[in-house]
Coordinates of C-alpha atoms in Angstrom, one line a residue:
Chain Z
M19 CA 21.3 127.4 307.1
N20 CA 24.8 128.3 306.1
P21 CA 26.1 126.5 303.0
I22 CA 28.5 123.6 303.4
R23 CA 31.3 124.7 301.2
L24 CA 32.6 121.8 299.1
F25 CA 35.6 123.8 297.9
N26 CA 36.8 124.1 301.5
F27 CA 37.2 120.4 302.2
P28 CA 40.5 118.6 301.7
Y29 CA 40.9 116.9 298.4
V30 CA 40.4 113.4 299.8
V31 CA 37.2 114.4 301.4
Q32 CA 36.0 116.0 298.2
R33 CA 36.6 112.7 296.5
E34 CA 34.7 110.8 299.2
I35 CA 31.7 113.2 298.9
M36 CA 31.6 112.9 295.1
D37 CA 32.0 109.1 295.2
S38 CA 28.9 109.0 297.4
M39 CA 26.9 110.9 294.8
D40 CA 25.0 109.3 291.9
L41 CA 26.1 110.3 288.3
Q42 CA 23.0 112.5 287.8
T43 CA 23.9 114.6 290.8
I44 CA 27.5 114.8 289.6
F45 CA 26.4 115.9 286.2
L46 CA 24.1 118.6 287.5
L47 CA 26.8 119.7 290.0
S48 CA 29.2 120.1 287.1
I49 CA 26.8 122.5 285.5
S50 CA 26.9 124.8 288.5
S51 CA 30.2 126.4 287.6
K52 CA 33.4 125.9 285.5
K53 CA 35.5 125.6 288.6
M54 CA 33.3 122.9 290.0
N55 CA 33.4 121.1 286.6
N56 CA 37.2 121.1 286.8
L57 CA 37.1 119.8 290.4
I58 CA 34.8 117.0 289.4
L59 CA 37.0 116.2 286.4
S60 CA 40.1 115.8 288.6
V61 CA 38.3 113.9 291.4
E62 CA 36.2 111.5 289.4
K63 CA 38.5 110.8 286.5
A64 CA 38.7 107.1 287.4
R65 CA 34.9 106.8 287.5
F66 CA 34.5 108.4 284.1
N67 CA 37.2 106.1 282.6
K68 CA 35.0 103.1 283.4
I69 CA 32.3 104.4 281.0
K70 CA 32.3 102.5 277.8
Y71 CA 29.6 104.5 276.0
I72 CA 26.7 107.0 276.6
L73 CA 23.3 105.8 275.7
Y74 CA 20.7 108.4 274.6
D75 CA 17.4 106.7 275.1
M76 CA 14.0 108.0 274.1
N77 CA 11.1 105.7 274.8
L78 CA 8.4 106.3 277.3
E79 CA 10.8 108.6 279.0
A80 CA 13.9 110.3 277.8
S81 CA 17.1 109.3 279.6
I82 CA 20.8 109.5 279.1
E83 CA 22.8 106.8 280.7
A84 CA 26.5 106.0 281.1
V85 CA 27.1 102.3 280.3
N86 CA 30.3 100.9 281.9
Y87 CA 32.7 98.4 280.5
N88 CA 31.3 95.8 283.1
H89 CA 27.8 96.4 281.6
T90 CA 26.5 98.2 284.7
S91 CA 24.9 101.6 284.0
E92 CA 24.2 104.9 285.7
V93 CA 21.7 107.5 284.8
I94 CA 23.1 110.9 283.8
L95 CA 19.8 112.6 283.2
T96 CA 16.2 111.3 283.0
M97 CA 12.9 113.0 282.6
D98 CA 9.4 112.3 281.7
T99 CA 8.8 113.2 278.1
T100 CA 5.0 113.7 278.0
M101 CA 4.9 116.2 280.7
V102 CA 7.5 118.3 282.5
L103 CA 7.8 116.3 285.7
G104 CA 8.8 116.8 289.2
I105 CA 11.7 119.0 290.1
Y106 CA 11.9 120.8 286.8
K107 CA 8.3 121.7 286.7
K108 CA 8.7 125.2 288.0
K109 CA 12.5 125.5 287.8
K110 CA 14.8 126.4 285.0
L111 CA 17.7 124.2 284.1
Y112 CA 20.3 125.3 281.6
I113 CA 22.7 122.8 280.0
S114 CA 25.2 124.3 277.6
D115 CA 23.1 127.4 277.4
T116 CA 20.0 125.4 276.4
L117 CA 17.0 125.9 278.6
I118 CA 15.6 122.6 279.6
E119 CA 12.2 123.4 280.7
S120 CA 9.0 122.9 278.8
K121 CA 11.0 121.9 275.8
W122 CA 11.7 118.4 277.2
Y123 CA 8.9 116.5 275.6
T124 CA 7.9 114.7 272.4
A125 CA 4.6 116.4 271.8
R126 CA 2.0 113.8 271.1
R127 CA -0.6 116.4 270.2
T128 CA 1.5 119.1 268.9
K129 CA 3.9 118.8 266.0
T130 CA 7.1 119.8 267.5
A131 CA 9.6 117.9 269.7
F132 CA 12.7 119.3 271.3
A133 CA 14.4 116.3 272.9
D134 CA 17.1 116.5 270.2
E135 CA 18.2 119.9 271.7
V136 CA 18.4 118.3 275.1
F137 CA 20.5 115.4 273.9
E138 CA 22.8 117.7 272.0
S139 CA 23.3 120.1 274.9
V140 CA 23.9 117.2 277.3
Q141 CA 26.5 115.8 274.9
K142 CA 28.1 119.2 274.5
H143 CA 28.4 119.7 278.2
S144 CA 29.6 116.1 278.8
Y145 CA 32.7 116.8 276.6
G146 CA 34.0 118.7 279.6
L147 CA 33.5 115.7 281.8
F148 CA 33.9 112.5 279.9
G149 CA 36.0 113.8 277.0
D150 CA 34.9 114.5 273.4
N151 CA 35.6 111.0 272.1
K152 CA 33.3 108.9 274.2
E153 CA 31.3 106.4 272.1
C154 CA 27.5 107.0 272.0
K155 CA 24.5 105.0 271.1
L156 CA 21.0 106.3 270.3
D157 CA 17.8 104.3 271.0
I158 CA 14.6 106.0 269.9
N159 CA 11.3 104.3 270.0
I160 CA 8.5 106.8 269.8
Y161 CA 5.3 108.1 268.2
A162 CA 5.9 111.7 267.2
Y163 CA 5.4 114.0 264.2
G164 CA 8.2 116.2 263.1
F165 CA 10.7 114.6 265.4
R166 CA 14.2 115.8 264.8
L167 CA 17.0 113.4 265.4
P168 CA 19.7 114.8 267.6
K169 CA 23.0 115.6 265.8
L170 CA 25.1 113.6 268.2
K171 CA 28.8 113.0 267.5
N172 CA 30.7 109.7 267.9
V173 CA 27.5 107.6 267.5
S174 CA 28.5 104.0 266.9
G175 CA 25.0 102.4 266.7
S176 CA 21.4 103.5 266.5
N177 CA 18.0 102.1 266.9
I178 CA 15.5 104.4 265.3
H179 CA 11.9 103.5 265.4
I180 CA 9.7 106.5 264.8
V181 CA 6.0 106.2 264.1
P182 CA 4.6 107.2 261.7
S183 CA 7.9 107.8 259.9
V184 CA 11.3 109.4 259.7
D185 CA 12.1 111.4 256.6
G186 CA 15.2 111.4 254.5
K187 CA 16.3 114.9 255.3
T188 CA 16.2 114.1 259.1
L189 CA 18.4 111.1 258.4
N190 CA 20.8 113.2 256.3
D191 CA 21.2 115.6 259.1
Y192 CA 21.6 112.9 261.6
F193 CA 24.3 111.0 259.7
S194 CA 26.2 114.2 258.9
A195 CA 27.1 114.5 262.5
S196 CA 28.1 110.9 263.0
P197 CA 28.9 109.5 259.5
N198 CA 30.9 106.4 260.6
Q199 CA 28.3 104.4 262.4
D200 CA 28.7 100.6 262.7
F201 CA 25.1 99.5 263.2
I202 CA 21.6 100.8 262.6
N203 CA 18.1 99.4 263.1
L204 CA 15.7 101.5 261.2
F205 CA 12.0 101.5 261.0
G206 CA 9.5 103.5 258.9
V207 CA 11.7 105.5 256.6
K208 CA 10.3 107.9 254.0
P209 CA 13.4 108.2 251.9
G210 CA 12.1 111.0 249.7
K211 CA 14.8 113.6 250.5
L212 CA 17.5 111.1 251.4
K213 CA 20.7 112.2 249.6
I214 CA 22.2 109.9 246.9
N215 CA 25.5 109.9 248.8
S216 CA 23.8 109.6 252.2
K217 CA 26.1 108.1 254.9
L218 CA 23.2 105.8 255.7
Y219 CA 24.3 103.6 252.8
G220 CA 27.8 103.3 254.1
I221 CA 26.8 101.8 257.5
N222 CA 28.5 98.6 258.3
C223 CA 25.4 96.7 259.3
I224 CA 21.8 97.7 258.7
H225 CA 18.6 96.1 259.8
T226 CA 15.4 97.7 258.5
F227 CA 11.7 97.0 258.5
D228 CA 10.4 98.7 255.4
G229 CA 6.6 98.7 255.7
K230 CA 6.1 100.9 252.7
S231 CA 8.7 99.2 250.6
Q232 CA 10.5 102.5 250.0
I233 CA 14.0 102.1 251.4
V234 CA 14.8 98.6 250.2
P235 CA 15.1 99.4 246.5
N236 CA 17.5 102.2 247.4
L237 CA 19.6 99.9 249.5
L238 CA 19.7 97.4 246.7
R239 CA 21.3 100.1 244.5
K240 CA 23.5 101.9 246.9
F241 CA 24.4 99.9 250.0
A242 CA 28.1 100.1 250.6
G243 CA 28.4 98.3 254.0
K244 CA 29.0 94.7 254.9
H245 CA 25.7 93.3 256.2
A246 CA 22.1 94.2 255.4
F247 CA 19.0 92.6 256.8
M248 CA 15.7 93.9 255.3
I249 CA 12.1 93.1 255.8
T250 CA 9.7 94.5 253.2
L251 CA 6.3 93.9 251.7
K252 CA 7.1 94.4 248.1
L253 CA 10.1 93.7 246.0
D254 CA 10.5 94.1 242.3
H255 CA 12.4 91.2 240.8
R256 CA 14.2 93.7 238.4
D257 CA 15.8 95.4 241.4
V258 CA 17.0 92.0 242.6
I259 CA 18.4 91.1 239.2
Q260 CA 20.2 94.4 238.8
F261 CA 21.6 94.1 242.3
L262 CA 22.9 90.6 241.8
K263 CA 24.5 91.4 238.5
K264 CA 26.4 94.3 240.0
W265 CA 27.4 92.3 243.0
K266 CA 28.6 89.3 240.9
S267 CA 30.6 91.5 238.6
N268 CA 32.2 93.5 241.4
E269 CA 30.9 96.6 239.9
L270 CA 29.4 97.6 243.3
F271 CA 29.0 96.2 246.8
E272 CA 32.7 95.3 247.2
K273 CA 32.4 95.1 251.0
L274 CA 29.1 93.2 251.0
E275 CA 29.2 89.9 252.8
I276 CA 25.6 89.2 253.7
L277 CA 22.3 90.6 252.3
Q278 CA 19.0 89.2 253.4
V279 CA 15.6 90.3 252.2
T280 CA 12.5 88.9 253.8
L281 CA 9.3 89.3 252.0
R282 CA 6.3 89.6 254.3
D283 CA 3.0 88.1 253.0
N284 CA 1.1 90.7 251.1
S285 CA -1.7 89.7 248.8
D286 CA -1.5 93.1 246.9
S287 CA 2.0 92.5 245.6
E288 CA 3.1 90.5 242.7
P289 CA 4.6 87.2 243.7
M290 CA 8.3 86.9 243.1
N291 CA 9.4 84.6 240.4
P292 CA 12.7 83.0 241.5
V293 CA 13.1 81.2 238.2
E294 CA 13.2 84.4 236.3
I295 CA 15.9 85.7 238.7
R296 CA 18.0 82.5 238.4
N297 CA 17.8 82.6 234.6
A298 CA 18.8 86.3 234.5
I299 CA 22.0 86.0 236.4
A300 CA 22.9 82.4 235.8
I301 CA 22.9 81.1 239.4
K302 CA 24.9 78.0 239.9
T303 CA 24.4 75.6 242.8
L304 CA 27.6 75.1 244.8
S305 CA 29.0 71.7 245.0
E306 CA 28.6 70.1 248.4
S307 CA 32.3 69.7 248.7
V308 CA 32.9 73.4 248.6
N309 CA 32.8 75.0 252.1
S310 CA 30.7 78.1 252.3
P311 CA 32.4 81.1 253.9
V312 CA 31.4 82.0 257.4
Y313 CA 30.7 85.6 258.3
N314 CA 30.1 87.1 261.7
C315 CA 27.6 89.9 261.9
K316 CA 25.6 91.9 264.4
T317 CA 22.0 91.0 264.8
S318 CA 21.0 93.4 267.5
F319 CA 21.7 96.9 268.8
G320 CA 24.0 95.4 271.4
I321 CA 22.9 97.2 274.5
R322 CA 23.7 95.1 277.5
R323 CA 23.4 96.8 280.8
S324 CA 22.2 96.4 284.3
A325 CA 21.7 99.0 287.0
S326 CA 24.9 99.4 289.1
Chain Y
M12 CA 26.6 62.9 322.9
S13 CA 27.0 66.6 322.5
V14 CA 30.5 68.1 322.1
E15 CA 31.5 71.1 324.1
P16 CA 32.9 74.0 322.1
E17 CA 36.6 74.7 322.8
V18 CA 35.9 78.4 323.4
P19 CA 32.6 78.8 325.3
I20 CA 30.4 81.6 323.9
V21 CA 30.2 83.2 327.4
Q22 CA 33.9 84.2 327.1
V23 CA 33.0 86.4 324.2
E24 CA 30.3 88.0 326.3
E25 CA 32.8 88.7 329.1
V26 CA 35.0 90.5 326.7
R27 CA 32.1 92.7 325.7
E28 CA 31.2 93.5 329.2
N29 CA 34.8 94.1 330.4
P30 CA 36.5 95.8 327.5
V31 CA 40.0 97.4 327.6
L32 CA 39.4 101.1 327.9
Y33 CA 41.5 104.1 326.6
K34 CA 41.4 107.7 327.5
I35 CA 41.4 110.5 324.9
I36 CA 41.8 114.2 325.6
S37 CA 40.3 116.6 323.1
S38 CA 41.9 119.9 322.1
D39 CA 39.7 121.8 324.6
N40 CA 40.8 119.3 327.4
H41 CA 37.7 117.2 327.6
V42 CA 38.4 113.6 328.6
F43 CA 36.7 110.7 326.9
T44 CA 36.8 107.0 327.6
I45 CA 36.6 104.6 324.7
S46 CA 36.7 100.8 324.4
E47 CA 39.3 99.0 322.5
H48 CA 36.9 97.7 319.9
A49 CA 35.5 101.2 319.3
V50 CA 38.9 102.9 319.1
K51 CA 40.0 100.4 316.4
L52 CA 37.5 102.1 314.0
S53 CA 39.9 105.0 314.0
K54 CA 43.0 104.1 312.1
T55 CA 44.9 107.1 313.4
L56 CA 44.1 106.4 317.1
W57 CA 44.8 102.7 316.8
D58 CA 48.1 103.4 315.1
L59 CA 48.9 105.8 317.9
I60 CA 48.0 103.3 320.6
T61 CA 50.1 100.5 319.1
N62 CA 53.0 102.8 318.5
L63 CA 52.9 104.1 322.1
G64 CA 52.7 100.5 323.3
L65 CA 49.6 101.0 325.4
T66 CA 48.2 97.9 327.0
A67 CA 45.2 96.9 329.1
E68 CA 47.2 97.6 332.2
N69 CA 48.6 101.1 331.4
A70 CA 45.9 102.4 329.0
L71 CA 43.9 104.4 331.5
D72 CA 47.0 106.0 333.0
N73 CA 48.2 107.3 329.7
P74 CA 45.5 109.5 328.1
I75 CA 46.0 110.2 324.4
P76 CA 45.9 113.9 323.5
V77 CA 44.2 114.7 320.2
E78 CA 45.0 118.3 319.4
N79 CA 42.9 118.6 316.2
V80 CA 39.5 117.5 317.5
N81 CA 37.4 119.5 320.0
G82 CA 35.2 118.0 322.7
K83 CA 32.0 118.4 320.8
N84 CA 33.2 116.4 317.8
M85 CA 35.0 113.9 319.9
E86 CA 31.8 113.2 321.8
T87 CA 30.0 112.5 318.5
I88 CA 32.9 110.3 317.3
V89 CA 33.1 108.3 320.5
Q90 CA 29.3 107.7 320.4
F91 CA 29.6 106.6 316.8
C92 CA 32.5 104.3 317.4
E93 CA 30.9 102.6 320.4
R94 CA 27.7 102.2 318.4
H95 CA 29.4 100.5 315.5
K96 CA 32.3 98.7 317.2
Y97 CA 30.9 95.2 316.6
D98 CA 29.7 95.9 313.0
E99 CA 30.9 93.4 310.4
E100 CA 33.6 94.7 308.1
E101 CA 32.2 96.3 305.0
P102 CA 33.0 94.5 301.8
E103 CA 35.3 96.4 299.4
Y104 CA 33.1 98.2 296.9
T105 CA 34.0 97.6 293.4
N106 CA 31.6 99.9 291.6
Y107 CA 30.2 103.3 291.8
I108 CA 28.3 104.2 293.8
R109 CA 28.7 102.9 297.4
E110 CA 25.4 101.2 298.2
F111 CA 24.2 101.3 301.8
V112 CA 21.3 102.6 303.7
L113 CA 22.1 105.2 306.3
P114 CA 20.6 103.8 309.6
E115 CA 18.1 106.1 311.3
W116 CA 20.3 106.3 314.5
D117 CA 23.2 107.6 312.5
R118 CA 21.0 110.0 310.5
Q119 CA 19.8 111.5 313.8
L120 CA 23.4 111.7 315.1
L121 CA 24.4 113.6 312.0
S122 CA 21.4 115.9 311.9
I123 CA 23.6 118.9 312.9
D124 CA 24.3 122.3 311.6
N125 CA 26.3 122.5 308.4
E126 CA 29.3 124.2 310.1
E127 CA 29.3 121.4 312.8
L128 CA 29.1 118.8 310.1
F129 CA 32.0 120.4 308.3
Q130 CA 34.1 120.3 311.4
L131 CA 33.1 116.8 312.2
I132 CA 34.1 115.7 308.7
L133 CA 37.5 117.3 309.1
A134 CA 37.9 115.5 312.5
T135 CA 36.8 112.2 310.9
N136 CA 39.2 112.7 308.1
Y137 CA 42.1 113.3 310.6
L138 CA 41.1 110.3 312.7
D139 CA 40.6 108.2 309.6
I140 CA 37.3 106.6 310.4
Q141 CA 36.1 105.3 307.1
K142 CA 32.6 104.3 308.1
L143 CA 31.8 107.7 309.7
M144 CA 33.3 109.4 306.6
D145 CA 31.0 107.3 304.4
Y146 CA 28.0 108.3 306.5
C147 CA 28.9 112.0 306.6
C148 CA 29.5 112.0 302.9
R149 CA 26.1 110.4 302.3
V150 CA 24.4 113.1 304.4
I151 CA 26.2 115.7 302.2
G152 CA 25.4 113.9 299.0
D153 CA 21.7 113.5 300.0
M154 CA 21.5 117.3 300.2
A155 CA 21.8 117.4 296.4
K156 CA 18.9 115.0 295.7
D157 CA 16.4 116.5 293.2
K158 CA 18.1 119.8 293.1
T159 CA 18.9 122.0 290.1
P160 CA 22.4 123.4 289.5
E161 CA 21.2 126.8 290.8
E162 CA 20.1 125.2 294.1
L163 CA 23.3 123.2 294.4
R164 CA 25.3 126.4 294.1
I165 CA 23.5 127.7 297.2
I166 CA 23.7 124.4 299.2
Y167 CA 27.4 123.9 298.6
G168 CA 28.4 127.5 298.5
I169 CA 29.6 127.4 294.9
P170 CA 30.4 130.8 293.4
T171 CA 29.1 131.5 289.9
D172 CA 31.6 131.7 287.0
A173 CA 31.2 135.5 287.1
E174 CA 32.1 135.6 290.8
D175 CA 35.1 133.3 290.2
D176 CA 36.3 135.6 287.4
A177 CA 35.9 138.7 289.6
L178 CA 37.8 137.0 292.4
E179 CA 40.6 136.0 290.1
R180 CA 40.8 139.6 288.6
S181 CA 40.9 141.2 292.1
A182 CA 43.6 138.7 293.1
S183 CA 45.7 139.5 290.1
D184 CA 45.2 143.2 290.5
S185 CA 46.2 143.3 294.2
P186 CA 49.9 143.9 294.9
G187 CA 51.9 140.8 295.9
P188 CA 53.9 140.6 299.1
S189 CA 56.7 142.6 297.6
G190 CA 54.4 145.2 296.0

């Protein structure tokens, strides 16, 4: 059958045709040629302007979605991560010169995962469609060894839950691409190679579950953001005393408004002695007549979307 | 005591059975008859009818020539309009993408060769029939489902970047009208 040549239609018809396509089709169509990419850009500009941010999501399957200002969302690309599924099983797909084929998985049995390359290549290509300043969010919730976080730009918030752990070097690399993030929810960090001046410490709001009690002491020394919520199993009272002294004296933590550490029950750890801490830093109880300041802070990743 | 409705329902049925009819002549001189409700689906034709001042009395004596649409496409268009003339008006869509299910009857009607579909869409665009345009575009959009960019290039006749570049080079190399 002869092709139906999109370029031969009048402009208004081209727009009607593209309006009838889902975003995943539009995205794949934009890869077909530069000229087509330019046509899509001119025809679908209004559609792309409705996008608030791009969500890079890696859970049971990997997906990239456009979340609109009205909280509806559209899939840009989605694939099964544990096997190369469906249409791409025997076909090659190139995005920004990256071959998306058998690389699209988080190997459960092997030790390599390549989803980061796919996310990066999609972002690179999407600059030509959505512009290079579109806000992004990353939501990763997986079990994988050696998982490399994608070096995405313009990330405003992240939810990183990698089992068994995510190492410091991976976080350094991740934050080097998007240093000005507003929010992160972090699970299972092995901070061994985390740089002293890592941008992680400068995030506005951090939530972390520190099962191995490794990142909390670092945060108590270096956190430069506004809000920190930490859950840990162990906490040395000397770290707490040192932190409180530096905060009180304005030596550090100038921007800090709220810091909360929750100690999970753990029979192995030494019990905290609050009296010792109180005595060390001379805590005073506020008079009831003094109004405590009120701070607003983020308590969740803030993804609100529904299928459009 | 039951109250009789002011306008009996039977009147509506009578209108359906005895509609005002218009005559349309295609570019290749085929003559088609179309009811008033059906022709209203085409903004272009209805504007023409109102501007020409055609009425129930003189409509059939004044056939409307449509130079840009041939008989084959006009036949499809008349069938479509007659089929959908009593459809409820579609609500304005506020979000991408337009959500509707393409009815089987229409899918069958639009199961035609790509070249025919192309010509039908041009005719639909000229006659400004939004519903048929939506349906035709859905058919074209559905061709792209589950396809790779490579396959999309074949389906939609999209030249590769290299082909576009070569075309551009040959266009710039060839002498212009004065050369």
